[in-house]
Short mmCIF file of C-alpha atoms in Angstrom, two decimals:
data_model
loop_
_atom_site.label_atom_id
_atom_site.label_comp_id
_atom_site.label_asym_id
_atom_site.label_seq_id
_atom_site.Cartn_x
_atom_site.Cartn_y
_atom_site.Cartn_z
CA UNK A 10 -2.39 -26.09 17.08
CA UNK A 11 -1.46 -22.93 14.74
CA UNK A 12 -0.65 -25.19 11.72
CA UNK A 13 -4.63 -25.97 11.81
CA UNK A 14 -5.42 -22.85 12.38
CA UNK A 15 -3.35 -22.10 9.38
CA UNK A 16 -5.23 -24.65 7.41
CA UNK A 17 -8.48 -23.69 8.03
CA UNK A 18 -7.73 -20.17 7.23
CA UNK A 19 -6.59 -20.93 4.60
CA UNK A 20 -9.91 -22.61 3.71
CA UNK A 21 -12.02 -20.10 4.95
CA UNK A 22 -10.36 -17.99 2.36
CA UNK A 23 -9.66 -20.24 0.10
CA UNK A 24 -10.89 -18.04 -3.21
CA UNK A 25 -8.57 -15.05 -1.81
CA UNK A 26 -5.60 -16.95 -1.59
CA UNK A 27 -5.66 -17.99 -5.18
CA UNK A 28 -5.59 -14.43 -6.19
CA UNK A 29 -2.77 -13.73 -4.59
CA UNK A 30 -0.52 -16.83 -5.15
CA UNK A 31 -1.45 -16.53 -9.15
CA UNK A 32 -0.41 -12.49 -8.58
CA UNK A 33 2.68 -13.67 -6.59
CA UNK A 34 3.36 -16.66 -9.09
CA UNK A 35 3.23 -13.68 -11.88
CA UNK A 36 4.98 -10.96 -9.84
CA UNK A 37 8.15 -12.82 -9.31
CA UNK A 38 7.99 -14.45 -12.54
CA UNK A 39 8.16 -11.65 -14.44
CA UNK A 40 10.97 -10.27 -12.36
CA UNK A 41 13.02 -12.87 -12.97
CA UNK A 42 12.46 -12.85 -16.61
CA UNK A 43 12.79 -9.14 -16.70
CA UNK A 44 16.15 -9.55 -14.55
CA UNK A 45 18.21 -12.92 -16.53
CA UNK A 46 17.29 -11.08 -20.16
CA UNK A 47 17.95 -7.67 -18.99
CA UNK A 48 15.11 -5.91 -20.02
CA UNK A 49 13.14 -3.15 -18.33
CA UNK A 50 15.27 -2.06 -16.06
CA UNK A 51 15.16 0.68 -13.67
CA UNK A 52 14.39 4.03 -16.33
CA UNK A 53 13.40 7.18 -16.23
CA UNK A 54 12.33 9.14 -12.73
CA UNK A 55 13.08 5.34 -10.77
CA UNK A 56 16.54 5.31 -10.56
CA UNK A 57 16.14 8.84 -8.36
CA UNK A 58 14.18 7.92 -5.93
CA UNK A 59 15.88 4.96 -5.27
CA UNK A 60 19.03 7.66 -5.32
CA UNK A 61 15.81 9.50 -2.34
CA UNK A 62 16.06 6.60 -0.57
CA UNK A 63 19.72 5.78 0.01
CA UNK A 64 20.17 9.36 1.11
CA UNK A 65 17.43 8.41 3.89
CA UNK A 66 18.89 5.79 4.98
CA UNK A 67 22.42 6.13 4.99
CA UNK A 68 22.99 10.01 5.58
CA UNK A 69 19.38 10.88 7.16
CA UNK A 70 19.04 13.93 5.46
CA UNK A 71 16.01 14.58 2.27
CA UNK A 72 19.33 16.23 1.16
CA UNK A 73 20.36 14.80 -2.27
CA UNK A 74 24.59 16.14 -2.62
CA UNK A 75 26.05 13.44 -1.19
CA UNK A 76 23.42 10.56 -2.32
CA UNK A 77 23.68 11.67 -5.70
CA UNK A 78 27.76 12.02 -5.56
CA UNK A 79 27.67 8.25 -4.39
CA UNK A 80 25.36 7.38 -7.24
CA UNK A 81 27.55 9.01 -10.16
CA UNK A 82 31.12 7.76 -8.76
CA UNK A 83 29.12 3.96 -7.57
CA UNK A 84 26.39 3.43 -10.27
CA UNK A 85 25.04 0.99 -8.43
CA UNK A 86 21.64 2.27 -8.75
CA UNK A 87 21.70 3.12 -12.82
CA UNK A 88 24.59 1.61 -14.94
CA UNK A 89 24.71 3.47 -18.01
CA UNK A 90 25.53 6.82 -15.62
CA UNK A 91 22.65 9.30 -13.99
CA UNK A 92 25.72 11.53 -15.36
CA UNK A 93 26.73 10.03 -18.94
CA UNK A 94 30.50 10.52 -19.68
CA UNK A 95 31.47 12.11 -16.12
CA UNK A 96 30.41 15.94 -17.69
CA UNK A 97 29.73 17.40 -14.34
CA UNK A 98 30.60 15.51 -11.07
CA UNK A 99 29.28 17.70 -9.13
CA UNK A 100 25.91 17.70 -8.78
CA UNK A 101 23.62 19.76 -9.51
CA UNK A 102 19.65 20.70 -10.75
CA UNK A 103 21.37 20.04 -14.43
CA UNK A 104 22.29 17.23 -14.17
CA UNK A 105 19.66 15.38 -11.19
CA UNK A 106 16.07 15.99 -10.75
CA UNK A 107 16.72 18.05 -7.65
CA UNK A 108 16.99 21.83 -6.81
CA UNK A 109 19.34 24.06 -5.27
CA UNK A 110 18.19 25.86 -2.60
CA UNK A 111 19.54 27.81 0.65
CA UNK A 112 19.98 24.52 2.31
CA UNK A 113 21.12 22.28 0.07
CA UNK A 114 19.97 20.49 -3.09
CA UNK A 115 16.56 19.06 -2.75
CA UNK A 116 14.66 16.24 -4.84
CA UNK A 117 11.84 17.55 -6.97
CA UNK A 118 9.92 14.09 -6.89
CA UNK A 119 7.88 13.75 -3.42
CA UNK A 120 9.66 11.50 0.07
CA UNK A 121 6.59 9.27 0.28
CA UNK A 122 8.08 7.07 -2.27
CA UNK A 123 11.31 7.18 -0.28
CA UNK A 124 10.60 7.10 2.84
CA UNK A 125 8.62 2.99 2.08
CA UNK A 126 11.52 2.61 0.28
CA UNK A 127 14.41 3.28 2.48
CA UNK A 128 14.71 0.90 4.83
CA UNK A 129 14.20 -2.04 1.85
CA UNK A 130 17.01 -0.65 0.30
CA UNK A 131 19.40 -0.67 2.97
CA UNK A 132 19.24 -4.14 3.86
CA UNK A 133 18.76 -5.70 0.55
CA UNK A 134 19.64 -2.50 -2.07
CA UNK A 135 17.45 -2.49 -5.10
CA UNK A 136 16.04 -6.48 -5.00
CA UNK A 137 14.94 -5.16 -1.37
CA UNK A 138 13.19 -2.35 -3.28
CA UNK A 139 12.04 -4.63 -6.24
CA UNK A 140 10.44 -6.80 -3.88
CA UNK A 141 8.58 -4.34 -1.51
CA UNK A 142 6.65 -3.37 -4.49
CA UNK A 143 5.58 -6.73 -5.61
CA UNK A 144 4.28 -7.45 -2.15
CA UNK A 145 2.13 -3.91 -2.17
CA UNK A 146 0.70 -4.82 -4.99
CA UNK A 147 -0.18 -7.88 -3.85
CA UNK A 148 -2.13 -6.29 -0.31
CA UNK A 149 -3.67 -4.26 -2.98
CA UNK A 150 -5.10 -7.46 -4.53
CA UNK A 151 -6.12 -7.81 -0.90
CA UNK A 152 -7.70 -4.63 0.00
CA UNK A 153 -9.91 -5.04 -3.26
CA UNK A 154 -10.79 -8.52 -2.19
CA UNK A 155 -12.12 -7.45 1.08
CA UNK A 156 -14.06 -4.05 -0.32
CA UNK A 157 -15.64 -6.56 -3.17
CA UNK A 158 -16.63 -8.98 -0.66
CA UNK A 159 -18.79 -6.37 1.25
CA UNK A 160 -20.34 -5.09 -1.69
CA UNK A 161 -20.83 -8.33 -3.34
CA UNK A 162 -21.67 -11.53 -1.63
CA UNK A 163 -20.83 -13.89 -3.93
CA UNK A 164 -17.23 -15.27 -3.94
CA UNK A 165 -17.28 -16.39 -7.48
CA UNK A 166 -18.30 -12.89 -8.68
CA UNK A 167 -15.38 -11.70 -6.41
CA UNK A 168 -12.87 -13.77 -7.73
CA UNK A 169 -13.47 -13.73 -11.23
CA UNK A 170 -13.96 -9.84 -10.52
CA UNK A 171 -10.45 -9.22 -9.31
CA UNK A 172 -8.77 -12.79 -11.38
CA UNK A 173 -8.07 -9.75 -14.53
CA UNK A 174 -6.40 -8.02 -11.81
CA UNK A 175 -3.89 -10.64 -10.15
CA UNK A 176 -3.27 -11.56 -13.15
CA UNK A 177 -2.44 -8.31 -15.43
CA UNK A 178 -0.66 -6.39 -13.07
CA UNK A 179 3.10 -7.83 -13.03
CA UNK A 180 2.90 -7.88 -16.96
CA UNK A 181 0.98 -4.63 -17.54
CA UNK A 182 1.16 -2.05 -15.04
CA UNK A 183 4.26 -4.02 -13.75
CA UNK A 184 4.13 -4.36 -10.21
CA UNK A 185 7.63 -4.72 -9.19
CA UNK A 186 8.65 -0.89 -11.00
CA UNK A 187 9.40 1.88 -8.36
CA UNK A 188 6.05 3.50 -9.04
CA UNK A 189 4.62 6.23 -5.99
CA UNK A 190 0.92 5.10 -7.67
CA UNK A 191 1.12 1.56 -6.05
CA UNK A 192 1.82 2.22 -2.57
CA UNK A 193 -0.17 5.99 -3.23
CA UNK A 194 -3.52 3.14 -4.54
CA UNK A 195 -2.70 1.21 -1.42
CA UNK A 196 -3.67 4.25 1.58
CA UNK A 197 -6.15 4.88 -0.80
CA UNK A 198 -7.67 1.58 -0.86
CA UNK A 199 -7.05 0.74 3.05
CA UNK A 200 -9.46 4.56 2.97
CA UNK A 201 -12.23 3.07 1.37
CA UNK A 202 -12.28 -0.47 2.92
CA UNK A 203 -12.83 1.24 5.83
CA UNK A 204 -15.26 4.08 4.70
CA UNK A 205 -17.17 1.01 3.24
CA UNK A 206 -16.43 -1.32 6.11
CA UNK A 207 -18.72 1.13 8.65
CA UNK A 208 -20.92 2.41 5.75
CA UNK A 209 -22.43 -2.04 6.17
CA UNK A 210 -22.40 -1.53 10.08
CA UNK A 211 -23.90 1.58 10.35
CA UNK A 212 -26.23 -0.04 7.59
CA UNK A 213 -26.74 -3.28 9.98
CA UNK A 214 -27.62 -1.24 12.61
CA UNK A 215 -29.97 0.59 11.57
CA UNK A 216 -31.73 -2.59 10.16
CA UNK A 217 -31.31 -3.91 13.94
CA UNK A 218 -33.33 -0.97 15.12
CA UNK A 219 -35.80 -0.65 13.14
#
């Protein structure tokens, strides 16, 4: 019975299912190719977000001394080394993305993304975080479908409107990269969907009363 319901659900949501499947195919393919060719690995702020995630999941703290010390030694997150040539093995504001305060070393980056990545990192490491980001991108595609469907009754037009994003996001915007903008976009789209949905309900109720 559950299988029948699932099949019926897929039939009713054929276009949105196709979009998400396309997105996942392109995202997973891009990530796999990059891994095989050792291309577009963690860089910039990305390793520091994961150091924060490690600190939260392993040390249960926002203080960054221990997670940076661990990364300086193991280089599990960033193999080239966040502290190249071991110039200074002691984490400080000079060799990290953190500042020293009265209670220790704290990262300059916001804690939102590391909080979301703490559990995926603890369970599956970098691969878990990359997977989380890919799934988050799929949720963005789904939310866009829901929002545009409320505004446009034509499924064909909605499909064509979202298709470029579903294909280009994994390739151009790199859906598996550790960027805080993508979870922020998801949260914003959830709020936007709620606003549009409530507005549609209000309009519908006013039309009935009228």
